[in-house]
Coordinates of C-alpha atoms in Angstrom, one line a residue:
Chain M
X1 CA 0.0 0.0 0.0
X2 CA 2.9 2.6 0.6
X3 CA 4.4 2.1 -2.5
X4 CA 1.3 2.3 -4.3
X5 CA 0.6 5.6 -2.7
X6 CA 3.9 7.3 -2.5
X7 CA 2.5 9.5 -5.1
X8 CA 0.3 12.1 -4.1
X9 CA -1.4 15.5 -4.0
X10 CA -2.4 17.4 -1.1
X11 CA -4.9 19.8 -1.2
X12 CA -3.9 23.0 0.0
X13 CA -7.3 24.8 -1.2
X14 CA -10.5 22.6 -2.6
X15 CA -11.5 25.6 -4.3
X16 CA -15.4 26.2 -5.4
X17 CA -16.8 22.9 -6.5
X18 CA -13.7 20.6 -7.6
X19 CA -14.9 17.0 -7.9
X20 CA -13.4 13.8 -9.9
X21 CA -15.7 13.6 -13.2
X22 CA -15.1 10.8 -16.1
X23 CA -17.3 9.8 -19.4
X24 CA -20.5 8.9 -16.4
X25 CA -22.8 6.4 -15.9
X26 CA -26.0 5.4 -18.1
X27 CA -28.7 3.2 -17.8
X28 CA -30.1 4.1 -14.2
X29 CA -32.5 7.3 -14.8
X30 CA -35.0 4.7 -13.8
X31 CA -33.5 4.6 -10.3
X32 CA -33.5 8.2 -10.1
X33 CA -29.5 8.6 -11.1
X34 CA -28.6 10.6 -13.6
X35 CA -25.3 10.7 -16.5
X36 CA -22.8 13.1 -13.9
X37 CA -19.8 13.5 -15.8
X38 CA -17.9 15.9 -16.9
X39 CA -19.7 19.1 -17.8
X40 CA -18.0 20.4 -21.0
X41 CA -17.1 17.1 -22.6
X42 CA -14.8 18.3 -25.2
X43 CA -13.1 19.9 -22.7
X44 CA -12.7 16.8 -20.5
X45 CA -11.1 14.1 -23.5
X46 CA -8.5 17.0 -24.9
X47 CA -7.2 17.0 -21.3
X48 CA -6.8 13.2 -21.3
X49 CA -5.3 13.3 -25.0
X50 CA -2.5 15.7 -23.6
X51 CA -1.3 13.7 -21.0
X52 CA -1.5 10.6 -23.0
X53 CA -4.9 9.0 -21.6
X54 CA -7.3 7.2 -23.1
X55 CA -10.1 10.2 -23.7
X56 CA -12.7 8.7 -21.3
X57 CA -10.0 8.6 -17.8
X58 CA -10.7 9.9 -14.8
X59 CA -10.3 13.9 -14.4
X60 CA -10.2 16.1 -11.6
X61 CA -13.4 18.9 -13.0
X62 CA -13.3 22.9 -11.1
X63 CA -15.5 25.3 -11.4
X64 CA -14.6 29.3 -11.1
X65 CA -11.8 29.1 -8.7
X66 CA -9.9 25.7 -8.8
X67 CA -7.9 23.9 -6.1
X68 CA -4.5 24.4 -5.1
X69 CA -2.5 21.6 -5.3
X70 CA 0.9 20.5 -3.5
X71 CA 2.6 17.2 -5.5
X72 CA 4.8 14.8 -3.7
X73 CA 6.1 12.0 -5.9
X74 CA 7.8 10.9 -8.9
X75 CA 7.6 13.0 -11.6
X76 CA 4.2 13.3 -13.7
X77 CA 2.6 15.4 -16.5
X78 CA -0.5 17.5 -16.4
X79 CA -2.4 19.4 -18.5
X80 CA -5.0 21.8 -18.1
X81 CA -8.1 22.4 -20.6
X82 CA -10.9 25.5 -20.5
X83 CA -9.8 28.7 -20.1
X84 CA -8.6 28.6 -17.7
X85 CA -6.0 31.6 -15.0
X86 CA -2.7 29.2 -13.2
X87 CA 0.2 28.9 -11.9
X88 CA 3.0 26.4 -11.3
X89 CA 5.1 27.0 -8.7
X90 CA 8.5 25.6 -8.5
X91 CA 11.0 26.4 -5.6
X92 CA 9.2 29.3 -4.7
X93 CA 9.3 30.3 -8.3
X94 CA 5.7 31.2 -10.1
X95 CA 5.2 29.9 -13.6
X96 CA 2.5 31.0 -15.8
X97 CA 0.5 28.4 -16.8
X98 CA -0.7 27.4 -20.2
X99 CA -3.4 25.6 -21.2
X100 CA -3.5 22.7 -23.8
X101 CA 0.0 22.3 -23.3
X102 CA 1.2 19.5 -20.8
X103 CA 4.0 20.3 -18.3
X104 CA 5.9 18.2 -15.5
X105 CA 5.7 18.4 -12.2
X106 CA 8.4 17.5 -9.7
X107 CA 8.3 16.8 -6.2
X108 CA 7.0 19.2 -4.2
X109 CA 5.8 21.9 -6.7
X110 CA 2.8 23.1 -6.6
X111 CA -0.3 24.1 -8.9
X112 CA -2.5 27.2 -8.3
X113 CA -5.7 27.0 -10.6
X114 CA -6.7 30.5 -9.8
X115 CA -9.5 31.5 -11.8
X116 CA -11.5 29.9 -14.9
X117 CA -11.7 33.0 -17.1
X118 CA -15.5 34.2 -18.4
X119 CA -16.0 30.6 -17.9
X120 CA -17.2 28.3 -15.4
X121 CA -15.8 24.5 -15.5
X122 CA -12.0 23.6 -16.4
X123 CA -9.8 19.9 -16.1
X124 CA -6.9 18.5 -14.6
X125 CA -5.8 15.6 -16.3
X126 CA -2.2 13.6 -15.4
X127 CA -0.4 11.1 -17.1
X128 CA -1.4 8.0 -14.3
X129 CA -4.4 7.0 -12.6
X130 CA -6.3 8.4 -9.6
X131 CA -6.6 5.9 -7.2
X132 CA -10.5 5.5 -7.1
X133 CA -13.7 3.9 -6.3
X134 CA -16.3 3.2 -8.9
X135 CA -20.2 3.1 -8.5
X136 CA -22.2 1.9 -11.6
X137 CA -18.4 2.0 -13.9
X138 CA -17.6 5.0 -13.1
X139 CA -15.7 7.6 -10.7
X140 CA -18.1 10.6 -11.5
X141 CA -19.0 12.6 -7.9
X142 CA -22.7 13.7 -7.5
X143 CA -22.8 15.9 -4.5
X144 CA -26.6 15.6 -4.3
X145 CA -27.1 11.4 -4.5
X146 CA -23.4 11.1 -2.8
X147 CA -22.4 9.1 -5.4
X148 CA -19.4 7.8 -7.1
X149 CA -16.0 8.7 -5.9
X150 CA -14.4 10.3 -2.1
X151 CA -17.8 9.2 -0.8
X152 CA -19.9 11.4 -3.5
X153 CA -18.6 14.5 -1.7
X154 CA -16.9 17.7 -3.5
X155 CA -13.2 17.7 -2.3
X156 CA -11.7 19.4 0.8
X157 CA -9.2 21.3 1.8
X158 CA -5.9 19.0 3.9
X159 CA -7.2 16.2 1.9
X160 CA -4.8 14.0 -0.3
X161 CA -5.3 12.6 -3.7
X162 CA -3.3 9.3 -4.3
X163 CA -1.8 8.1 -7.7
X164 CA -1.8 4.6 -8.5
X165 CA 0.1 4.5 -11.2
X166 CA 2.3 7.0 -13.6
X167 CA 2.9 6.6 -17.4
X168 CA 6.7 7.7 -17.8
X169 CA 8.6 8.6 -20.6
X170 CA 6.0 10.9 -21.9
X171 CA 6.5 13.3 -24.6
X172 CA 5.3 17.0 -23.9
X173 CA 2.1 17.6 -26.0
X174 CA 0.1 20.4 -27.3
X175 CA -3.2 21.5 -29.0
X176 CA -3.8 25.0 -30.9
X177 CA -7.3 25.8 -29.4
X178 CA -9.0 28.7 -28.6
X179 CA -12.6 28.4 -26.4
X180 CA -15.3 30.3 -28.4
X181 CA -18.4 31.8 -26.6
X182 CA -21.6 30.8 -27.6
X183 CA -24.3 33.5 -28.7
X184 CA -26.9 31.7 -29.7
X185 CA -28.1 28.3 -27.8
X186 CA -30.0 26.5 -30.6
X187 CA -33.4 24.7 -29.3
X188 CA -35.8 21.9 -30.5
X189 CA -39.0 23.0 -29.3
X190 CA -40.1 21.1 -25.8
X191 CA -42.9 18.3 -25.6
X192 CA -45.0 21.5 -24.0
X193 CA -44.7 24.2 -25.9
X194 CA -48.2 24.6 -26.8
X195 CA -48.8 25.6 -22.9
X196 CA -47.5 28.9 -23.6
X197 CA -49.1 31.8 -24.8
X198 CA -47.9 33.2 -28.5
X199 CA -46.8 36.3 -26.5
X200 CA -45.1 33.5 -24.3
X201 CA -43.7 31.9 -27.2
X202 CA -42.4 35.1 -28.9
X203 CA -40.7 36.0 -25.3
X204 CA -38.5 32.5 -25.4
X205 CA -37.1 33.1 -28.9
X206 CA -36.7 37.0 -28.8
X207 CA -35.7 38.1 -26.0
X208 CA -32.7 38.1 -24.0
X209 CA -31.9 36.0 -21.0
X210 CA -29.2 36.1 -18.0
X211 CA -27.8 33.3 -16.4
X212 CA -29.0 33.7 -12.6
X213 CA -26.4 33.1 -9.7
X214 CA -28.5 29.6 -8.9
X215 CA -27.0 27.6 -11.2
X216 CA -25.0 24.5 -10.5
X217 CA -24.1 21.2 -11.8
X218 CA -27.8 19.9 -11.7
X219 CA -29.4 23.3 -13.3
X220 CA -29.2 26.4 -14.9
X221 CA -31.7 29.1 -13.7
X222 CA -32.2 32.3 -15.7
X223 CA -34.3 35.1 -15.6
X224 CA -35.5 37.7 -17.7
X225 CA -39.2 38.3 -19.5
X226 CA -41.8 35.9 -18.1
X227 CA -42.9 33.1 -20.1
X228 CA -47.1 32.8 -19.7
X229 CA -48.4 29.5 -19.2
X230 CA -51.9 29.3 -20.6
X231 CA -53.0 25.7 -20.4
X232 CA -51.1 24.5 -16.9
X233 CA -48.2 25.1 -14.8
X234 CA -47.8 21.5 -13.4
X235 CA -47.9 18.5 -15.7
X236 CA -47.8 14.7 -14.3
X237 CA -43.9 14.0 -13.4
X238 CA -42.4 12.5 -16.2
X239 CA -38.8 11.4 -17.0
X240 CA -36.1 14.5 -18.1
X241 CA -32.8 14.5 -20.1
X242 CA -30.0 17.1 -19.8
X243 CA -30.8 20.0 -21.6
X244 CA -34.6 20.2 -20.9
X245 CA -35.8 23.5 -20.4
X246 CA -38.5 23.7 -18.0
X247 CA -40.9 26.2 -17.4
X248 CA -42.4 26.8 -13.5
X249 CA -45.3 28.8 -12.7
X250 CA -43.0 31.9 -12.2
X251 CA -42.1 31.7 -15.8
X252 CA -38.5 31.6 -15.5
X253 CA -36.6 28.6 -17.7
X254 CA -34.8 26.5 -15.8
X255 CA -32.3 24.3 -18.2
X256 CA -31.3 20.7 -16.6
X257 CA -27.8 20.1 -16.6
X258 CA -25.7 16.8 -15.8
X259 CA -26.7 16.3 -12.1
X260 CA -30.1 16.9 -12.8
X261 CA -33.8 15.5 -11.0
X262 CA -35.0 12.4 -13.0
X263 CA -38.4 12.7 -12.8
X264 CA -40.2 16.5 -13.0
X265 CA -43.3 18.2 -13.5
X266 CA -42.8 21.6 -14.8
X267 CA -44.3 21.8 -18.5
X268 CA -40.8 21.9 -21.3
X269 CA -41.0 24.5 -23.5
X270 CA -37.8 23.3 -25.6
X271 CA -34.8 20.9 -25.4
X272 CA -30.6 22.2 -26.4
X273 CA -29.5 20.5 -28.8
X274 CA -26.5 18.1 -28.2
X275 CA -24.5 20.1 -30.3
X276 CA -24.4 23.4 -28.2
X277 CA -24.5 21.6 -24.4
X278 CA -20.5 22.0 -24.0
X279 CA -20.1 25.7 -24.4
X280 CA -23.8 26.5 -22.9
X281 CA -22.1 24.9 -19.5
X282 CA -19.8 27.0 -19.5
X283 CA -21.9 30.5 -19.3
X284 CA -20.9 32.5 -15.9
X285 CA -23.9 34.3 -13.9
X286 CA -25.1 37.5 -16.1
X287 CA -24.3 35.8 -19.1
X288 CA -27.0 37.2 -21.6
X289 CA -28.3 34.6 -24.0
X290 CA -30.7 34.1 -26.7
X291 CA -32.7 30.9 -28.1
X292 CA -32.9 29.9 -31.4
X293 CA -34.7 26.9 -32.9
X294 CA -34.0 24.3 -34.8
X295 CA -35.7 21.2 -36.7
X296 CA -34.5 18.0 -35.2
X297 CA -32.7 16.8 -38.6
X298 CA -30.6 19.7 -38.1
X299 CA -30.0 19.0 -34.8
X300 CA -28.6 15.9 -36.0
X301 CA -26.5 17.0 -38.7
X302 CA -25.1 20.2 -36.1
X303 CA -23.7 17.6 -34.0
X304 CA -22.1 15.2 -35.7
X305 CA -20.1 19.1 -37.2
X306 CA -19.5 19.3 -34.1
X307 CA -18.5 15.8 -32.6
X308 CA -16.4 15.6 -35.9
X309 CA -14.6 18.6 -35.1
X310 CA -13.9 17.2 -31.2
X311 CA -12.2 14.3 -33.0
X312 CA -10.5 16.2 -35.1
X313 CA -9.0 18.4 -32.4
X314 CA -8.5 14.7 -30.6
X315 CA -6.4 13.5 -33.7
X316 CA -3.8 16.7 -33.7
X317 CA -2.8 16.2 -30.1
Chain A
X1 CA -49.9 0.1 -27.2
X2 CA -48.0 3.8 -27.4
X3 CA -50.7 6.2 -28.0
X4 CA -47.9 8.5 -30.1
X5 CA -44.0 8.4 -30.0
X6 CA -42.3 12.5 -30.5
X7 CA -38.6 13.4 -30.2
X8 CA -37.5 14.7 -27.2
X9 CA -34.5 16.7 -28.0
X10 CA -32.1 15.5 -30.3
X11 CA -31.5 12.5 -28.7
X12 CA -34.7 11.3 -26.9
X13 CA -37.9 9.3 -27.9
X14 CA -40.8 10.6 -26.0
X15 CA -43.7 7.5 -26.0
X16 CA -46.8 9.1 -24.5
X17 CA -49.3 6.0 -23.2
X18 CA -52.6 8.6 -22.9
X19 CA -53.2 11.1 -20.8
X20 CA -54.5 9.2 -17.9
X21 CA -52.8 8.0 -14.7
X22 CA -53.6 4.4 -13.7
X23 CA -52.5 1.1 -13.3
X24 CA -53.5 0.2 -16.5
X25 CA -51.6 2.2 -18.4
X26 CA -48.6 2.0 -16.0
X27 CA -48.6 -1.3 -16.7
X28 CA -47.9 -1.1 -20.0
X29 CA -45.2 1.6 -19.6
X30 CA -43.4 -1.0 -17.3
X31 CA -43.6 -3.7 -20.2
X32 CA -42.4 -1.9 -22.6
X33 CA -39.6 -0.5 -19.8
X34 CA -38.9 -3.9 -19.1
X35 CA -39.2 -5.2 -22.7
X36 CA -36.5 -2.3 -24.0
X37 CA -34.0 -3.5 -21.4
X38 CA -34.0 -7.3 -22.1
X39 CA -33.4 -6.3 -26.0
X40 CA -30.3 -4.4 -24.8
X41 CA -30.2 -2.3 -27.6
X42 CA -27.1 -0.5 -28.5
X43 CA -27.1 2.7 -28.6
X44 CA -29.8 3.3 -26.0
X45 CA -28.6 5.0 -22.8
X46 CA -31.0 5.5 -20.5
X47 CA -34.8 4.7 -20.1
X48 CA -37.5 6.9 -17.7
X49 CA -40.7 5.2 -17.0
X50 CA -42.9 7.6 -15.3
X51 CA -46.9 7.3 -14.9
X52 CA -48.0 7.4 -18.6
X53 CA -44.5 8.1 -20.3
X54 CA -41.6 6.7 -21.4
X55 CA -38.8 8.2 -22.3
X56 CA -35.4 6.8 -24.2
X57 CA -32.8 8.4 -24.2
X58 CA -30.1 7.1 -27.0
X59 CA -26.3 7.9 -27.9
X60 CA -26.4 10.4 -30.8
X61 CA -23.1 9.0 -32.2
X62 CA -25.0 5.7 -32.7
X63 CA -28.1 5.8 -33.0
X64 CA -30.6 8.8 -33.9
X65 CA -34.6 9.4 -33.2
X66 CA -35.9 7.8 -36.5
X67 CA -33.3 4.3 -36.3
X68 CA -34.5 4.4 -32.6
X69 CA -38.3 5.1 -33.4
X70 CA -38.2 1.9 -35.8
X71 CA -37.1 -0.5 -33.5
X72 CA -39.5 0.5 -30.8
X73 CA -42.8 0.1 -33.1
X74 CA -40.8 -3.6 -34.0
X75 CA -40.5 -4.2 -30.6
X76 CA -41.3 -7.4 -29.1
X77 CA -43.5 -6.4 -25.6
X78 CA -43.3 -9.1 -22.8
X79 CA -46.2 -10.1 -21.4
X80 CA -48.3 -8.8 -18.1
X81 CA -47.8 -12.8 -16.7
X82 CA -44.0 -11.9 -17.4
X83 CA -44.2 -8.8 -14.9
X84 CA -42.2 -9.0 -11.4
X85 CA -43.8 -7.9 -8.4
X86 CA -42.4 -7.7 -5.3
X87 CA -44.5 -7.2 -1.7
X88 CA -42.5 -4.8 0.8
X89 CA -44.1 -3.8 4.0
X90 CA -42.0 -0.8 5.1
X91 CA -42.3 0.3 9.1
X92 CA -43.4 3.8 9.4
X93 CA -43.3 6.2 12.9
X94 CA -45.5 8.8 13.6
X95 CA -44.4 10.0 16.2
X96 CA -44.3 13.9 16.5
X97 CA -41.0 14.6 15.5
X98 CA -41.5 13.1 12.4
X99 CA -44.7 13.7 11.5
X100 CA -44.4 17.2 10.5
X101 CA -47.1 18.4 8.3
X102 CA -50.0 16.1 10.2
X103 CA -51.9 19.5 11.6
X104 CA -51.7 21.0 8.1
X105 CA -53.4 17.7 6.6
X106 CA -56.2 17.3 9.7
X107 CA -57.3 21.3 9.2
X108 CA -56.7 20.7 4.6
X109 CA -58.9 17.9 4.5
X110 CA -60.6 18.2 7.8
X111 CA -60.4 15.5 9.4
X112 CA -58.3 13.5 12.3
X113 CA -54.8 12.2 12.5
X114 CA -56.2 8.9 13.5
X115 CA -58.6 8.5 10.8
X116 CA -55.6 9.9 8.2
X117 CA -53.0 6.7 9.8
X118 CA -56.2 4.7 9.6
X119 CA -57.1 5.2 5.8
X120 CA -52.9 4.8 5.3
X121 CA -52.3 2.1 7.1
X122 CA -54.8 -0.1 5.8
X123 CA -54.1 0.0 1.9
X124 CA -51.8 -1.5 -0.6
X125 CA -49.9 0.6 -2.5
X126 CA -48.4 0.0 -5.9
X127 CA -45.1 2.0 -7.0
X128 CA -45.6 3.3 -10.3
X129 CA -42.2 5.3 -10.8
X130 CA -38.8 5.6 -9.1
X131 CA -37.1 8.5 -9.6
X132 CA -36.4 12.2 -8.5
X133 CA -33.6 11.7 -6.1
X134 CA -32.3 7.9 -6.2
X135 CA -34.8 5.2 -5.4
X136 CA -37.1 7.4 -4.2
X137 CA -40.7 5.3 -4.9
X138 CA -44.0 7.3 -6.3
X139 CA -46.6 5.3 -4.4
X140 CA -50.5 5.0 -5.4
X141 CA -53.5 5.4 -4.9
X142 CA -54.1 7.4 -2.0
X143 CA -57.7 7.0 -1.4
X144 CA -59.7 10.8 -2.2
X145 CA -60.0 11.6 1.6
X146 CA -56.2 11.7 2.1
X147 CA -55.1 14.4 -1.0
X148 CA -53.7 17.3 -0.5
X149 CA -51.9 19.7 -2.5
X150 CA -47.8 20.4 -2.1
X151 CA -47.0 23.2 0.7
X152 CA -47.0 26.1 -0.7
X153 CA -43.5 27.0 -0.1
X154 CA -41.6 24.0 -0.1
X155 CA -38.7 22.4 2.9
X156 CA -35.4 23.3 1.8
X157 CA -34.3 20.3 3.5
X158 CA -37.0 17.1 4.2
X159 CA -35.4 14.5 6.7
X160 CA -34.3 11.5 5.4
X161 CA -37.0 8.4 5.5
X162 CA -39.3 10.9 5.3
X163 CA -42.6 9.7 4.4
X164 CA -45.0 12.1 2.4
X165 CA -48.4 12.6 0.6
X166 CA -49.5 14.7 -2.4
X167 CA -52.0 14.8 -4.4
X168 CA -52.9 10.3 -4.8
X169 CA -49.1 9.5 -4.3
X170 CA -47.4 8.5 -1.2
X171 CA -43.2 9.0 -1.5
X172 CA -40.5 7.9 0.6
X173 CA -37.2 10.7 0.4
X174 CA -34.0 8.2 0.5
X175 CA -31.9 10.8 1.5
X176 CA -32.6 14.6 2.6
X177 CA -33.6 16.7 0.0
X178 CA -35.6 19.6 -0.7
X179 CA -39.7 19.3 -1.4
X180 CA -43.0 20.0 -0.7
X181 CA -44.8 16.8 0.0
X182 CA -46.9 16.7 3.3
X183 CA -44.7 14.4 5.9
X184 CA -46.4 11.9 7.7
X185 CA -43.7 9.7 9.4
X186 CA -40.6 8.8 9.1
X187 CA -39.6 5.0 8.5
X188 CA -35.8 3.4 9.5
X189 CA -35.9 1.2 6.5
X190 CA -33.4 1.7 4.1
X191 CA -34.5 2.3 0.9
X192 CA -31.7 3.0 -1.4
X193 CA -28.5 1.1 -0.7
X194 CA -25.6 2.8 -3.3
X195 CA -23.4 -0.1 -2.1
X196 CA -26.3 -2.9 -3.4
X197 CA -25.2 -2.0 -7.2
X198 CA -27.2 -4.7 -9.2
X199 CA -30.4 -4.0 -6.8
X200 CA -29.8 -0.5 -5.1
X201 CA -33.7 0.4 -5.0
X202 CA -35.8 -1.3 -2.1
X203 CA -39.0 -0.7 -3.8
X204 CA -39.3 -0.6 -7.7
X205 CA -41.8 -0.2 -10.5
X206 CA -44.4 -2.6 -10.3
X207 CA -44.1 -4.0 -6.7
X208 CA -46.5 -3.1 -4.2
X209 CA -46.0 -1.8 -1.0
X210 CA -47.8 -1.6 2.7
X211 CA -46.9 0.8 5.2
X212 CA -47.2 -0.6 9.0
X213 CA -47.2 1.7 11.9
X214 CA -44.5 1.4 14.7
X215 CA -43.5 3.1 18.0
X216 CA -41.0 5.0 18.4
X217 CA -38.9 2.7 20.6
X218 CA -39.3 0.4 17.7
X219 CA -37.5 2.7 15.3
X220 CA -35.2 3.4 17.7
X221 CA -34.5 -0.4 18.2
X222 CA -34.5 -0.8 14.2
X223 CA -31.7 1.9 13.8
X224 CA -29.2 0.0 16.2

C-alpha cells in the first residue's frame, strides 16, 4: 500500500466545486440517477489526449476558482483544458501556466488554478491514474445522491489525492485551441410548448436571458421576461434529459444540466441540442443569452459538425 | 400500445401511453420499460418510466430518433404474466418529530390524525415510478379523503426516511432533500443502498408496498 501511494497531491485549497468527473454512468434514470460526468465534454477528452490517456480517464473537473494543489512523488505530466488563469510553482518560483500544453511536475511543486476565465468548468488531467472507487463504472462525484468517488462529496481542503500508477517517458504535448463563446443556444421546441401563450412563445425566442447566480451542476436558472403558461403550470412527473428546459409557474426557464432530477413536473418549452451543451455549461452568472430553434434533422447534422470537429481536435494532439 | 412516440430533444424518444394515470396504463409503460431492457439495444442509454410516459434516451453517435423510433414500433412487448412484483411492507413512525405536516393535513382535509393513519395504514400501494432523487418510490393510490396539495413554499431540506403525501401519491425521500410533499412519518428502512449496485432500489416499479405503523422505541431499536 505505501508504495502504491507514495504519489500524491495534497490539497492545500479545494476551491469552489472541484470533484473527480469521467465519461459517467448510463442506464439508471429509472432509479433516479442521472449521467454526472464531466460538464464540457470536449473539454474533459482534450485533457486526457494531452497527457497521453485514453479520452474517457478519470479527471479532476473545477469550477470558477480551482484547487490548489501540492505534489509529492515521482515525476508526472499534467495538463489543463478551459480557459482557464494558473500557476506552477516551483521552488518558490511562479510559472505562468498554459493551457492545452502539458508540463511536469516535480516533487514538491505546486499548482494554483486561480480562476476559470468568463468561464465556469476547467480539467486537470495527469499522465497515471487516480486511485478511485467506482459506483455503476464510473468515478463521477454527484454531491446531491453522494455518489461515485471520495464518498460522493466535492473535495476538501488537507485532503490528499493518491496516484496509483504514472505513465513515464511521456513526450510533452500540445493542441492550438482557442474556447469560443456561444451567442446563440439553438433549441428543439419542448414536448409542451403549446402551454405557452404566443406572446409567451415570442418571449423565449426573442428576447434576452441572463444566467442567474443559482446555477450549479444539476441546473441552470435564468431570468429575464416571463414566459405565460396558458394551459397549466404543473404536468404529471415524467422522466427528463439534460438539456430540458422547464418552465415553472413563475415563468423563469430553468435548463437541466448533468446532475439533474430524474423525474419533474414543470411543463418543457424546448430541449438544447447536443451540439451546443459544451459551451452553454460554461456560461458564468449574467451571461446574456438568446434561443434559437431548430428542426430536429438539423439538430442531427449540427452535432455530428461538431463531434467531428472534437475528434479532429483529438487526432492533432 | 404507445398512444404516439415525438422526439424529445435531439437525442430522446418521447412515448406518450394517454393522458390518464392508472394502473393500466402503468402497466404497459413497465412492459415496454422492461421489454426495451432485455433487447439491450445498443445505442440506448437510459430509459424513464414515469406514470404514462416513457422516455429513451439514446447515444447520438450511434443511434438517432428515426433508427430508434423503428425499433421500438418492432419491438417485441413481454407479457403482463411476465411482470415481477415484489410485496414490501415498510415500518413507518409517527411520532411527533417526524410527522411534520400532520396538523396541516387534519385542518386541509378536515379531518383527524387517527382517521388519516387509519385510511394509510390499511391499503396497498403499488409503485408506479422511481425517480427524482435515487430510489425514491412514487406510491398510489391514495384514497380521495387523504389528497392534499404540495406546501406552498416547499422544505429546503426534508429529513431523510421521510414519508410524504400529495395529491394520490405516497413518497419515501432516500436521503434529505428539498420538497414539498406533506410528511407523515418517518420510516428506518433503508430504501436505497448505493453499495447494493445490481439492486440499489428497495422498492421498484411494479411492486407493491404496505406501510405498518410502529412506536418510536421500535424505530429506535430498528436503527441499532
Amino acid at each position: 500500500m505505501i508504495t502504491m501511494n507514495k504519489n500524491y497531491f495534497e490539497i492545500k485549497r479545494a476551491g469552489i466545486n472541484t470533484t473527480f468527473q469521467d465519461q459517467g454512468r448510463s442506464n439508471l434514470y429509472h432509479i433516479g440517477i442521472p449521467f454526472s460526468g464531466a460538464m464540457d465534454n470536449r473539454n474533459f477528452q482534450i485533457s486526457n489526449k494531452l497527457v497521453g490517456n485514453k479520452t474517457n480517464s478519470p479527471v479532476i473537473e473545477f469550477a470558477y476558482q480551482g484547487p490548489l494543489l501540492k505534489y509529492f512523488g515521482d515525476n508526472i505530466k499534467c495538463a489543463i483544458t478551459g480557459d482557464v488563469k494558473f500557476v506552477i510553482k516551483k521552488n518558490n518560483n511562479d510559472i505562468e501556466g498554459n493551457c492545452y500544453q502539458s508540463f511536469t511536475l516535480e516533487n514538491g511543486d505546486e499548482i494554483d488554478i486561480m480562476t476559470t476565465n468568463k468561464s465556469v468548468y476547467g480539467y486537470l488531467a495527469i499522465s497515471g491514474k487516480f486511485n478511485l472507487e467506482y459506483q455503476w463504472s464510473s468515478c463521477s462525484i454527484n454531491t446531491k445522491a453522494n455518489i461515485g468517488a471520495n464518498n460522493g462529496k466535492r473535495m476538501k481542503d488537507a485532503q490528499k489525492i493518491y496516484i496509483s500508477k504514472i505513465n513515464k517517458n511521456l513526450n510533452d504535448k500540445k493542441l492550438n485551441y482557442i474556447n469560443t463563446k456561444i451567442e446563440k443556444i439553438r433549441v428543439i421546441k419542448g414536448t409542451n410548448f403549446n402551454y405557452f401563450s404566443d406572446k409567451g412563445k415570442n418571449i423565449f425566442f426573442d428576447k434576452e436571458f441572463v444566467v442567474s447566480k443559482l446555477s450549479d451542476r444539476m441546473g441552470m436558472r435564468l431570468d429575464g421576461p416571463k414566459i405565460e403558461n396558458i394551459v397549466d403550470t404543473n404536468i404529471k412527473s415524467e422522466g427528463l434529459i439534460k438539456g430540458v428546459i422547464q418552465v415553472p409557474a413563475d415563468g423563469n426557464p430553468i435548463i437541466m444540466l448533468s446532475d439533474h432530477g430524474t423525474i419533474g413536473g414543470y411543463p418543457k418549452i424546448g430541449v438544447v441540442i447536443s451540439a451546443d451543451y459544451d459551451k452553454l455549461v460554461q456560461l458564468t452568472p449574467g451571461s446574456k443569452i438568446k434561443f434559437q430553434e431548430v428542426e430536429l434533422s438539423s439538430a442531427e447534422t449540427l452535432f455530428k459538425l461538431y463531434d467531428l470537429e472534437t475528434q479532429n481536435l483529438i487526432s492533432q494532439i | 400500445m404507445i398512444k404516439n412516440i415525438s422526439n424529445l430533444g435531439d437525442a430522446a424518444l418521447y412515448c406518450d401511453f394517454g393522458t390518464e394515470v392508472n394502473k393500466d396504463v402503468n402497466n404497459k409503460v413497465i412492459r415496454y420499460f422492461k421489454s426495451i431492457q432485455k433487447e439491450n439495444i445498443d445505442g440506448i442509454n437510459n430509459l424513464t418510466p414515469s406514470y404514462n410516459k416513457l422516455i429513451i434516451s439514446f447515444d447520438l453517435r450511434k443511434k438517432n430518433f428515426l433508427t430508434i423510433k423503428k425499433l421500438i414500433e418492432n419491438l417485441n412487448v413481454v407479457n403482463d404474466d411476465n411482470l415481477e412484483s415484489n410485496k414490501i411492507r415498510i415500518p413507518v413512525c409517527c411520532d411527533e418529530k417526524f410527522s411534520l405536516d400532520i396538523k396541516r393535513l387534519e385542518e386541509k382535509l378536515k379531518i383527524s390524525r387517527d382517521k388519516i393513519y387509519e385510511k394509510f395504514f390499511n391499503k396497498e400501494f403499488f409503485c408506479y415510478m422511481t425517480g427524482f432523487i435515487a430510489g425514491m418510490p412514487f406510491l398510489g393510490d391514495l384514497e380521495i379523503a387523504l389528497r392534499a396539495k404540495r406546501l406552498e413554499t416547499p422544505r429546503v431540506k426534508v429529513p431523510k426516511g421521510s414519508v410524504g403525501l400529495t395529491e394520490q401519491f405516497a413518497n419515501i425521500y432516500t436521503f434529505e432533500s428539498p420538497g414539498g410533499w406533506n410528511i407523515i412519518g418517518n420510516t428506518p428502512s433503508v430504501i436505497f443502498d448505493s453499495a447494493k449496485e445490481n439492486n440499489p432500489n428497495l422498492i421498484n416499479p411494479g411492486d407493491v408496498v404496505t406501510f405498518e405503523q410502529i412506536t418510536k422505541d421500535q424505530y429506535n431499536d430498528y436503527n441499532e
